[in-house]
Coordinates of C-alpha atoms and ligand atoms in Angstrom, one line a residue:
M4 CA 215.0 71.0 135.9
H5 CA 214.2 67.4 136.5
S6 CA 212.7 66.3 139.7
L7 CA 212.7 62.8 141.1
Q8 CA 209.2 62.1 142.3
R9 CA 210.0 58.7 143.7
V10 CA 213.4 57.4 144.3
L11 CA 213.8 54.1 145.9
P12 CA 217.5 53.8 146.7
V13 CA 219.2 50.7 148.0
Q14 CA 216.7 48.0 147.7
R15 CA 217.9 44.9 149.4
S16 CA 216.9 41.4 148.4
L17 CA 214.7 39.9 151.0
R18 CA 215.0 36.5 149.6
R19 CA 218.7 35.9 150.1
G20 CA 219.6 37.8 153.1
P21 CA 219.3 41.5 153.7
L22 CA 222.8 42.4 152.5
A23 CA 222.9 40.1 149.6
A24 CA 222.3 42.8 146.9
V25 CA 222.5 46.5 146.7
S26 CA 220.6 47.7 143.8
W27 CA 218.2 50.4 143.1
L28 CA 215.3 51.4 141.0
L29 CA 214.2 54.8 140.1
L30 CA 211.0 56.0 138.6
R31 CA 211.5 59.4 137.1
T32 CA 208.3 61.3 136.6
C33 CA 209.6 64.6 135.4
R34 CA 208.7 66.5 132.2
A35 CA 211.0 65.1 129.7
H36 CA 211.6 68.2 127.6
S37 CA 210.8 71.7 128.8
S38 CA 210.7 72.9 125.2
L39 CA 208.2 70.2 124.0
P40 CA 204.8 71.8 124.8
S41 CA 205.5 75.0 122.9
M42 CA 206.5 72.9 119.8
A43 CA 203.7 70.4 120.0
S44 CA 200.3 71.0 118.4
P45 CA 197.7 72.6 120.7
S46 CA 195.4 69.6 120.5
R47 CA 198.3 67.2 121.2
E48 CA 199.4 69.4 124.1
R49 CA 195.9 69.5 125.5
Q50 CA 195.7 65.7 125.2
E51 CA 199.1 65.3 126.8
N52 CA 198.3 67.6 129.7
G53 CA 195.0 65.7 130.3
V54 CA 196.8 62.4 130.3
Q55 CA 199.5 63.8 132.6
K56 CA 197.1 65.3 135.1
D57 CA 195.2 62.1 135.2
F58 CA 198.4 60.1 135.4
S59 CA 199.9 62.4 138.1
S60 CA 196.8 62.0 140.3
R61 CA 196.9 58.3 140.0
L62 CA 200.6 58.3 140.7
A63 CA 200.0 60.2 143.9
T64 CA 198.1 57.1 145.2
G65 CA 200.7 54.6 144.1
P66 CA 203.0 52.9 143.5
T67 CA 203.9 52.1 147.1
F68 CA 207.3 51.1 148.4
Q69 CA 205.8 47.7 148.9
H70 CA 204.8 47.4 145.3
F71 CA 208.5 47.6 144.2
L72 CA 209.7 45.4 147.0
R73 CA 207.1 42.8 146.0
S74 CA 208.3 42.7 142.4
A75 CA 211.9 42.7 143.5
S76 CA 211.8 40.0 146.2
A77 CA 209.4 37.4 144.9
P78 CA 210.7 36.1 141.7
Q79 CA 209.5 32.6 142.4
E80 CA 206.0 34.0 142.0
K81 CA 206.7 35.4 138.6
P82 CA 203.9 34.5 136.2
S83 CA 204.8 32.2 133.3
S84 CA 204.4 35.0 130.8
P85 CA 205.3 38.6 131.3
E86 CA 202.0 39.9 130.1
A87 CA 200.1 38.0 132.8
E88 CA 201.5 40.3 135.5
D89 CA 199.0 42.6 137.3
P90 CA 199.2 46.2 136.1
P91 CA 200.8 48.6 138.6
P92 CA 198.1 50.5 140.5
Y93 CA 198.8 53.8 138.6
L94 CA 198.4 52.4 135.1
T95 CA 195.4 50.7 133.4
E96 CA 195.9 47.4 131.5
E97 CA 195.1 49.3 128.3
E98 CA 197.9 51.8 129.0
L99 CA 200.4 49.0 129.3
L100 CA 199.6 47.8 125.8
G101 CA 201.6 48.9 122.8
G102 CA 198.6 49.6 120.7
Q103 CA 200.5 48.6 117.6
R104 CA 203.2 51.3 118.1
K105 CA 206.3 50.5 116.1
V106 CA 209.6 49.7 117.8
Y107 CA 213.0 50.0 116.2
L108 CA 215.7 48.0 118.1
E109 CA 219.3 48.7 117.5
T110 CA 222.0 46.4 119.1
Y111 CA 225.6 47.3 120.1
G112 CA 228.2 45.1 121.7
C113 CA 228.4 41.4 122.4
Q114 CA 226.3 38.4 121.6
M115 CA 224.7 38.8 125.1
N116 CA 223.2 42.0 123.8
V117 CA 221.9 40.4 120.6
N118 CA 220.2 37.9 122.9
D119 CA 218.9 40.6 125.2
T120 CA 217.4 42.4 122.2
E121 CA 215.4 39.3 121.3
I122 CA 214.3 39.0 125.0
A123 CA 213.2 42.7 125.0
W124 CA 211.4 42.2 121.7
S125 CA 209.7 39.1 122.9
I126 CA 208.3 41.0 125.9
L127 CA 207.2 44.0 123.8
Q128 CA 205.6 41.8 121.1
K129 CA 203.4 40.2 123.7
S130 CA 202.4 43.6 124.9
G131 CA 201.0 44.6 121.5
Y132 CA 204.0 46.4 119.9
L133 CA 205.0 45.9 116.3
R134 CA 208.6 45.8 115.2
T135 CA 210.0 47.8 112.4
S136 CA 213.3 47.8 110.6
N137 CA 212.6 51.2 109.2
L138 CA 213.9 53.9 111.5
Q139 CA 211.8 56.6 109.8
E140 CA 208.5 54.9 110.7
A141 CA 209.4 54.0 114.3
D142 CA 207.4 55.4 117.3
V143 CA 209.9 54.0 119.8
I144 CA 213.7 53.6 119.2
L145 CA 215.5 51.4 121.7
L146 CA 219.3 51.1 121.8
V147 CA 220.7 48.0 123.5
T148 CA 224.0 49.3 124.7
C149 CA 227.5 48.2 125.7
S150 CA 229.8 49.8 128.3
I151 CA 232.8 47.5 128.2
R152 CA 235.1 50.1 126.7
E153 CA 234.8 53.9 126.5
K154 CA 234.7 53.7 122.7
A155 CA 231.6 51.6 122.8
E156 CA 229.8 54.3 124.9
Q157 CA 231.1 57.0 122.6
T158 CA 229.4 55.3 119.7
I159 CA 226.1 55.5 121.5
W160 CA 226.5 59.2 122.4
N161 CA 227.2 59.8 118.7
R162 CA 224.1 57.8 117.7
L163 CA 222.0 59.8 120.1
Q164 CA 223.1 63.0 118.4
Q165 CA 221.8 61.7 115.1
L166 CA 218.6 60.6 116.6
K167 CA 218.1 64.0 118.2
T168 CA 217.5 65.4 114.7
L169 CA 214.9 62.8 114.0
K170 CA 213.2 63.4 117.2
T171 CA 213.0 67.2 116.7
K172 CA 211.6 66.7 113.2
R173 CA 209.0 64.4 114.5
L174 CA 207.7 67.0 116.9
H175 CA 206.1 68.8 114.0
S176 CA 204.5 65.7 112.5
R177 CA 202.6 62.9 114.1
M178 CA 203.2 61.0 117.4
P179 CA 206.3 62.1 119.3
L180 CA 209.3 59.8 118.9
R181 CA 210.4 58.0 122.2
I182 CA 214.0 57.0 122.7
G183 CA 215.2 54.5 125.2
I184 CA 218.6 53.2 126.4
L185 CA 218.7 49.5 127.3
G186 CA 221.4 47.3 128.8
C187 CA 224.8 48.0 130.2
M188 CA 225.1 51.8 129.6
A189 CA 221.7 52.4 131.3
E190 CA 222.9 50.4 134.2
R191 CA 226.3 52.0 134.5
M192 CA 225.2 55.6 134.1
K193 CA 221.7 55.5 135.5
E194 CA 220.1 58.9 135.7
E195 CA 223.3 60.6 134.5
I196 CA 222.1 59.7 131.0
L197 CA 218.7 61.4 131.5
N198 CA 220.4 64.5 132.7
R199 CA 223.1 64.6 130.1
E200 CA 220.9 63.8 127.1
K201 CA 217.4 65.2 127.7
M202 CA 216.0 63.6 124.6
V203 CA 216.3 60.1 126.2
D204 CA 212.9 59.1 127.6
L205 CA 213.6 55.7 129.0
L206 CA 216.3 53.7 130.8
A207 CA 216.1 49.9 131.4
G208 CA 219.0 48.0 132.9
P209 CA 219.8 44.4 131.8
D210 CA 217.5 42.9 134.4
A211 CA 214.6 45.2 133.8
Y212 CA 213.3 44.2 130.4
R213 CA 210.1 42.7 131.8
D214 CA 209.3 46.2 133.0
L215 CA 209.5 47.7 129.5
P216 CA 205.7 47.9 128.8
R217 CA 205.2 49.8 132.1
L218 CA 208.2 52.1 131.4
L219 CA 206.9 52.8 127.9
A220 CA 203.4 53.5 129.2
V221 CA 204.9 56.1 131.7
V222 CA 206.9 57.6 128.8
E223 CA 203.8 58.0 126.7
T224 CA 202.5 60.5 129.3
G225 CA 205.5 62.7 128.6
Q226 CA 207.5 61.6 131.6
Q227 CA 210.9 60.0 131.7
A228 CA 211.0 56.5 133.2
A229 CA 213.8 54.3 134.4
N230 CA 214.3 50.9 136.0
V231 CA 217.9 49.9 136.7
L232 CA 217.2 47.4 139.4
L233 CA 219.7 44.5 139.3
S234 CA 218.3 41.1 140.3
L235 CA 219.8 38.1 142.0
D236 CA 217.7 35.6 140.0
E237 CA 216.3 37.1 136.8
T238 CA 217.3 34.8 134.0
Y239 CA 214.3 35.4 131.7
A240 CA 213.9 31.7 131.8
D241 CA 210.3 31.9 130.7
V242 CA 210.8 34.4 127.9
M243 CA 211.5 32.7 124.7
P244 CA 213.7 35.0 122.6
V245 CA 212.2 35.7 119.1
Q246 CA 214.4 34.3 116.3
T247 CA 214.8 37.4 114.2
S248 CA 216.1 35.6 111.1
P249 CA 213.8 32.7 110.0
S250 CA 216.4 31.2 107.7
A251 CA 219.0 31.0 110.5
T252 CA 220.8 27.8 110.9
S253 CA 222.0 28.5 114.4
A254 CA 220.8 30.2 117.6
F255 CA 222.2 31.5 120.8
V256 CA 220.6 30.2 124.1
S257 CA 221.2 32.2 127.2
I258 CA 222.1 29.9 130.1
M259 CA 223.4 32.2 132.8
R260 CA 223.7 36.0 133.4
G261 CA 226.1 38.2 135.4
C262 CA 229.6 37.7 136.7
D263 CA 231.1 37.2 140.2
N264 CA 234.7 37.3 139.1
M265 CA 235.5 40.9 139.5
C266 CA 238.5 41.1 137.2
S267 CA 240.0 44.4 138.1
Y268 CA 239.6 46.0 134.7
C269 CA 236.0 44.9 134.0
I270 CA 232.7 46.8 134.3
V271 CA 230.5 43.7 133.6
P272 CA 229.9 42.7 137.3
F273 CA 228.6 46.2 137.9
T274 CA 226.4 46.5 134.8
R275 CA 225.1 42.9 134.6
G276 CA 225.1 42.0 138.3
R277 CA 225.7 38.8 140.2
E278 CA 226.1 35.4 138.5
R279 CA 222.9 33.4 138.3
S280 CA 222.0 30.4 136.1
R281 CA 218.8 29.5 134.3
P282 CA 217.2 26.2 135.3
V283 CA 218.4 23.2 133.2
A284 CA 214.8 22.2 132.4
S285 CA 214.0 25.5 130.7
I286 CA 217.2 25.5 128.7
L287 CA 216.5 22.0 127.5
E288 CA 213.0 23.0 126.5
E289 CA 214.3 25.9 124.4
V290 CA 217.0 23.7 122.7
R291 CA 214.3 21.1 121.9
K292 CA 212.2 23.8 120.3
L293 CA 215.1 25.0 118.2
S294 CA 215.8 21.4 117.1
D295 CA 212.2 21.0 116.1
Q296 CA 212.4 24.2 114.1
G297 CA 215.3 22.5 112.2
L298 CA 218.2 24.6 113.6
K299 CA 221.5 22.9 113.3
E300 CA 223.6 24.7 115.8
V301 CA 223.2 26.1 119.3
T302 CA 225.6 28.3 121.2
L303 CA 225.1 28.3 125.0
L304 CA 225.6 31.9 126.1
G305 CA 226.7 33.5 129.3
Q306 CA 229.2 35.9 130.8
N307 CA 230.9 32.9 132.4
V308 CA 229.2 30.1 130.7
N309 CA 231.2 27.3 132.3
S310 CA 230.6 28.6 135.8
F311 CA 227.0 27.5 135.3
R312 CA 225.3 26.2 138.5
D313 CA 221.6 25.5 138.6
N314 CA 220.6 25.4 142.2
S315 CA 216.9 26.2 141.5
E316 CA 215.8 22.9 143.2
V317 CA 216.8 21.9 146.8
Q318 CA 217.7 18.4 145.6
F319 CA 220.4 19.8 143.3
N320 CA 222.2 21.3 146.3
S321 CA 224.0 18.2 147.7
A322 CA 227.4 19.5 148.8
V323 CA 229.3 18.3 145.7
S324 CA 232.6 20.1 145.8
T325 CA 233.5 22.3 142.9
N326 CA 236.5 21.3 140.7
L327 CA 238.4 24.2 139.2
S328 CA 241.1 23.9 136.5
R329 CA 244.5 23.0 138.1
G330 CA 246.4 26.0 139.5
F331 CA 243.3 28.3 139.3
T332 CA 241.6 30.2 142.1
T333 CA 238.5 32.4 142.4
N334 CA 238.1 35.9 143.8
Y335 CA 235.0 34.7 145.7
K336 CA 234.3 32.0 148.3
T337 CA 234.1 28.6 146.5
K338 CA 230.5 27.8 145.8
Q339 CA 229.1 24.3 146.4
G340 CA 226.3 22.1 144.9
G341 CA 223.9 22.7 142.1
L342 CA 223.9 21.1 138.6
R343 CA 227.1 22.1 136.9
F344 CA 228.1 22.9 133.4
S345 CA 229.2 19.3 132.5
H346 CA 225.7 18.1 133.4
L347 CA 224.1 20.7 131.3
L348 CA 226.4 20.1 128.3
D349 CA 225.7 16.4 128.5
Q350 CA 222.0 16.9 128.5
V351 CA 222.0 19.6 125.8
S352 CA 224.2 17.5 123.5
R353 CA 221.7 14.6 123.8
V354 CA 218.7 16.6 122.5
D355 CA 219.6 16.2 118.9
P356 CA 222.8 14.4 117.7
E357 CA 222.7 16.3 114.5
M358 CA 222.8 19.7 116.3
R359 CA 226.2 21.2 116.9
I360 CA 226.8 22.6 120.4
R361 CA 229.1 25.5 121.2
F362 CA 229.4 27.7 124.2
T363 CA 230.7 31.2 124.9
S364 CA 232.2 32.9 126.8
P365 CA 233.9 30.6 129.4
H366 CA 236.4 31.4 132.1
P367 CA 239.6 29.3 132.1
K368 CA 239.2 28.5 135.8
D369 CA 236.1 26.3 135.1
F370 CA 237.4 23.6 132.9
P371 CA 237.5 20.5 135.1
D372 CA 238.3 17.1 133.5
E373 CA 234.7 16.1 133.3
V374 CA 234.0 19.0 130.9
L375 CA 237.0 18.3 128.7
Q376 CA 236.2 14.6 128.6
L377 CA 232.6 15.3 127.5
I378 CA 233.8 17.7 124.7
Q379 CA 236.2 15.0 123.5
E380 CA 233.6 12.2 123.6
R381 CA 230.5 13.8 122.2
D382 CA 230.5 14.0 118.4
N383 CA 228.2 17.1 118.3
I384 CA 230.0 19.2 120.9
C385 CA 232.4 21.3 118.8
K386 CA 236.1 20.9 119.6
Q387 CA 236.6 24.6 120.0
I388 CA 237.4 26.4 123.2
H389 CA 237.6 30.1 123.9
L390 CA 240.2 30.6 126.6
P391 CA 240.5 34.3 127.5
A392 CA 244.1 34.8 128.7
Q393 CA 244.1 38.7 128.8
S394 CA 247.9 38.8 129.3
G395 CA 250.9 36.6 129.1
S396 CA 252.6 38.2 132.2
S397 CA 251.9 36.6 135.6
R398 CA 252.5 40.1 137.2
V399 CA 249.8 41.7 135.0
L400 CA 247.5 38.7 135.5
E401 CA 247.8 39.3 139.3
A402 CA 247.0 43.0 138.9
M403 CA 244.0 42.0 136.7
R404 CA 242.9 39.5 139.5
R405 CA 242.5 36.8 137.0
G406 CA 243.2 34.0 139.5
Y407 CA 246.0 32.3 137.5
S408 CA 249.6 32.7 136.5
R409 CA 251.0 32.4 133.0
E410 CA 252.4 28.9 134.0
A411 CA 249.0 27.6 135.2
Y412 CA 247.3 29.0 132.0
V413 CA 249.9 27.3 129.7
E414 CA 249.6 24.0 131.7
L415 CA 245.8 24.2 131.1
V416 CA 246.4 24.7 127.3
H417 CA 248.6 21.6 127.2
H418 CA 246.1 19.6 129.2
I419 CA 243.2 20.7 126.9
R420 CA 245.3 19.8 123.8
E421 CA 246.1 16.4 125.3
S422 CA 242.5 15.8 126.2
I423 CA 240.9 17.0 123.0
P424 CA 243.3 16.4 120.1
G425 CA 242.9 18.9 117.2
V426 CA 241.0 21.4 119.4
C427 CA 240.8 25.0 118.1
L428 CA 241.6 27.7 120.7
S429 CA 240.7 31.3 120.8
S430 CA 241.4 34.0 123.3
D431 CA 241.0 37.7 124.4
F432 CA 243.9 39.9 125.2
I433 CA 244.2 43.4 126.6
A434 CA 247.1 45.7 125.6
G435 CA 248.4 48.4 128.0
F436 CA 246.7 47.5 131.3
C437 CA 247.7 49.6 134.3
G438 CA 251.4 49.2 135.1
E439 CA 252.1 47.0 132.0
T440 CA 255.8 47.3 131.1
E441 CA 257.6 46.5 127.9
E442 CA 258.7 43.2 129.4
D443 CA 255.1 42.3 130.3
H444 CA 254.1 43.1 126.8
L445 CA 256.9 40.9 125.4
Q446 CA 255.5 38.0 127.5
T447 CA 252.1 38.5 126.0
L448 CA 253.6 38.3 122.5
S449 CA 255.5 35.2 123.5
L450 CA 252.2 33.6 124.9
L451 CA 250.6 34.3 121.5
R452 CA 253.5 32.5 119.8
E453 CA 253.5 29.6 122.3
V454 CA 249.8 28.8 122.1
Q455 CA 249.1 29.6 118.4
Y456 CA 245.4 30.5 118.7
N457 CA 243.1 30.0 115.7
T458 CA 241.1 33.1 116.6
G459 CA 241.8 36.2 118.8
F460 CA 240.0 39.2 120.1
L461 CA 242.5 41.9 121.0
F462 CA 241.7 45.2 122.8
A463 CA 243.5 48.3 124.0
Y464 CA 242.9 48.9 127.7
S465 CA 240.1 51.3 128.6
M466 CA 239.8 52.4 132.2
R467 CA 236.2 52.1 133.5
Q468 CA 234.8 53.9 136.5
K469 CA 233.7 51.7 139.4
T470 CA 236.2 48.9 138.7
R471 CA 238.9 47.9 141.1
A472 CA 241.6 49.2 138.7
Y473 CA 239.9 52.6 138.6
H474 CA 240.0 52.9 142.4
R475 CA 243.4 51.2 143.1
L476 CA 245.6 51.4 140.0
K477 CA 246.9 54.0 137.6
D478 CA 246.1 54.0 133.9
D479 CA 249.7 54.8 133.2
V480 CA 250.4 53.4 129.8
P481 CA 250.1 56.3 127.3
E482 CA 247.5 55.9 124.6
E483 CA 250.0 55.7 121.8
V484 CA 251.9 53.0 123.6
K485 CA 248.7 51.0 124.1
L486 CA 247.9 51.3 120.4
R487 CA 251.4 50.3 119.3
R488 CA 251.3 47.3 121.6
L489 CA 247.9 46.4 120.3
E490 CA 249.2 46.5 116.7
E491 CA 252.1 44.2 117.7
L492 CA 249.7 41.8 119.3
I493 CA 247.5 41.8 116.2
T494 CA 250.5 41.2 113.9
V495 CA 251.8 38.2 115.9
F496 CA 248.3 36.8 116.4
R497 CA 247.7 36.9 112.6
E498 CA 251.1 35.2 111.8
E499 CA 250.4 32.4 114.3
A500 CA 246.8 32.0 113.3
S501 CA 247.8 31.6 109.7
K502 CA 250.3 28.9 110.6
A503 CA 247.7 27.1 112.8
N504 CA 245.0 27.3 110.1
K505 CA 247.3 26.1 107.4
T506 CA 247.5 22.7 109.1
S507 CA 244.0 22.2 107.8
V508 CA 245.1 22.4 104.2
G509 CA 244.6 19.0 102.5
C510 CA 242.1 17.8 105.1
T511 CA 238.4 17.1 104.6
Q512 CA 236.2 19.0 107.1
L513 CA 232.6 19.0 108.0
V514 CA 231.1 22.5 107.3
L515 CA 227.6 23.7 108.3
V516 CA 226.4 25.9 105.4
E517 CA 225.3 29.4 106.3
G518 CA 224.5 30.9 102.9
L519 CA 226.1 32.9 100.2
S520 CA 229.6 34.3 100.8
K521 CA 229.6 38.1 101.3
R522 CA 232.3 38.6 98.8
S523 CA 231.1 36.6 95.8
V524 CA 227.7 35.4 94.6
T525 CA 229.2 32.2 93.2
D526 CA 230.7 31.1 96.5
L527 CA 229.0 29.7 99.6
C528 CA 230.2 30.1 103.2
G529 CA 229.9 28.1 106.3
R530 CA 231.7 27.1 109.5
N531 CA 233.9 24.2 110.4
D532 CA 233.9 22.5 113.8
G533 CA 236.5 25.0 115.0
N534 CA 234.1 27.8 114.1
L535 CA 236.4 29.1 111.3
K536 CA 234.7 30.5 108.2
V537 CA 235.1 28.2 105.2
I538 CA 234.4 29.5 101.7
F539 CA 233.8 27.2 98.7
P540 CA 232.3 27.5 95.2
D541 CA 228.6 26.8 94.9
A542 CA 228.9 23.6 92.9
E543 CA 226.9 20.4 92.4
M544 CA 227.8 17.5 94.6
E545 CA 226.9 14.0 95.6
D546 CA 224.2 13.7 98.1
Y547 CA 225.1 11.0 100.7
I548 CA 221.8 11.5 102.5
N549 CA 219.5 10.7 99.6
P550 CA 221.7 9.1 96.9
G551 CA 220.5 10.0 93.4
P552 CA 220.8 13.2 91.4
K553 CA 223.5 15.6 92.4
V554 CA 222.5 18.6 94.6
R555 CA 223.6 22.1 95.6
A556 CA 224.2 23.0 99.2
Q557 CA 221.5 24.9 101.1
P558 CA 221.8 26.8 104.4
G559 CA 221.6 24.3 107.2
D560 CA 223.2 21.5 105.2
Y561 CA 226.2 19.7 106.5
V562 CA 228.8 19.3 103.6
L563 CA 232.2 17.9 103.4
V564 CA 234.8 20.4 102.1
K565 CA 238.3 19.6 101.0
I566 CA 240.5 22.5 102.3
T567 CA 242.8 24.0 99.7
S568 CA 244.1 27.2 101.3
A569 CA 244.1 29.1 104.7
S570 CA 244.6 32.6 106.0
S571 CA 244.5 33.9 109.5
Q572 CA 240.7 34.2 109.4
T573 CA 239.4 32.0 106.6
L574 CA 239.7 28.6 105.0
K575 CA 238.9 28.0 101.3
G576 CA 238.2 24.7 99.6
H577 CA 235.9 22.7 97.3
V578 CA 232.7 20.9 98.3
L579 CA 232.6 17.0 98.0
C580 CA 229.2 15.9 99.2
R581 CA 226.2 16.6 101.4
T582 CA 226.2 14.4 104.5
T583 CA 225.1 14.2 108.1
L584 CA 227.1 15.1 111.2
K585 CA 227.1 11.4 112.3
D586 CA 228.1 10.0 108.9
S587 CA 230.8 12.6 108.4
L588 CA 232.9 11.1 111.2
A589 CA 233.8 8.2 108.8
Y590 CA 235.4 10.7 106.4
C591 CA 237.0 13.5 108.5
Ligands
5AD23 N1 239.4 47.5 128.5 C1 239.7 46.8 127.4 N2 239.2 45.6 127.2 C2 238.4 45.1 128.1 N3 237.7 43.9 128.2 C3 237.0 43.9 129.3 N4 237.1 45.0 130.0 C4 238.0 45.8 129.3 C5 238.5 47.1 129.4 N5 238.2 47.8 130.5 C6 237.9 42.8 127.2 C7 238.4 41.5 127.9 C8 237.2 40.6 127.9 C9 236.5 41.1 126.6 C10 235.0 40.7 126.5 O1 236.6 42.5 126.6 O2 239.4 41.0 127.0 O3 237.5 39.3 127.8
SF4_24 FE1 234.6 40.8 133.1 FE2 236.3 39.0 134.2 FE3 233.6 38.7 134.5 FE4 234.8 38.3 132.1 S1 235.2 37.1 133.9 S2 232.9 39.4 132.5 S3 236.4 39.8 132.1 S4 234.8 40.4 135.3

């Protein structure tokens, strides 16, 4: 049986009013595996017992309730680097260090999770952990998880079953293997995971990565440890994510976290918490660093990237009213003031005119004219907009609480196309949401035809606990109907994307080279401005940057490619020359 030695339920943020946040942290200090001692070697067991007794007595004198309140309520006093924080009273500085233990990180889900993995790794690296890409030699395995659909969680449960074998084998050999669940699933299920899967040692929610060294130190004593406290202002602004691939041409820069929209189907506001933005100055610092490293593309990242609002300084908070896209509303009281997305985009795009700027994932409600104008005017801001529609039926959109009708969405599409000629559009759609009729589904198919997206992400609806839909609506579309509708959406999307992409055939496009094509060693692959994959033979070409001998394209080069064919997902062509983003404008 597990016991909760210290449970601190319902911590309220002191900084922004007593009822501003309801979140909780739990420090479990139970024996993780009742069968472990009998299987461990006697010396190891003695050692563990000693550590545990010592640890338990120290734990009895701390941490106090005030300790947790202090760390939850005073983020402005956060040190500039995570390792500079004072150790909690029940752990020594040495115990907080990784002592070169090897961590294996595995990422599931969206790009936010990829970024979170880099943040978690940056924190652990500074604490003396080593990273390994070899599962077999890992001392700690951390899974960065996703909860958005049931299938995503099932994948994690299956993975845990495989890891169980590894963990059991390790009991007979050297150091015990520690397993942790990070991110959305840790946040959604909290201690249910520890109860259900006894082999899990550690839980850290998306706002608790700074606490990983402490949690791992607790785990080393044979206890389970968890921190699923959600924050109102954690943005990891001072934690520079570690670029995992040194040859990368592009990087993701997290600019905001969380979501206040509360779409009725979505678990994200519950797993990632309230919307908060990273200060502009720290974003610009990171982008400058990436530019200095020679990176050629930055994607600004957030759950609602264009709802960005930096109100970290009092002087940013003059009551400038918030312009929403025409015909769009919010589920929350309109917010005022702060530095908005157009300001950030303007500043970021000025850092390096040769660096492409993208952003994902936006919400259609936050595309005021100043954002569209900037995208149109600035050469290095890609003319590509993700515009998640979710459904083509106004009735379903209302049930989803998306804050717009089909008509308002279509009007926005027209307005975007007028403002940014040649813009590439992509979208997300959900098939089979609660109460979706055949007629609603036909309207979604017709929206796909009407807009003709270049890229699409299509999903079957998956009911999630805690959401408004779970409490108020009925998941009444049978699974086979959801899947049939999803198939139909995919077919129509592909037909329309092929048509849209074929308009590029015969054009010359600027492509940022990524490397070898996955399918052929004689081909290279890169992305055009619209973020579509472009494949072309690796051939010699003119170099417009340093005229002279012919050159071959390298990752990070901008090249002009004449497009010769197109499918729903890829363009093909032949390379003309190496150039710069600025000079390419004369040719494209
Ligand atoms: N079921 C299916 N798809 C979902 N999405 C979000 N929640 C659900 C759910 N419960 C989709 C939406 C969102 C994308 C990231 O995932 O389309 O835009
Ligand atoms: Fe989920 Fe809606 Fe927020 Fe996107 S905007 S993360 S779909 S609640």
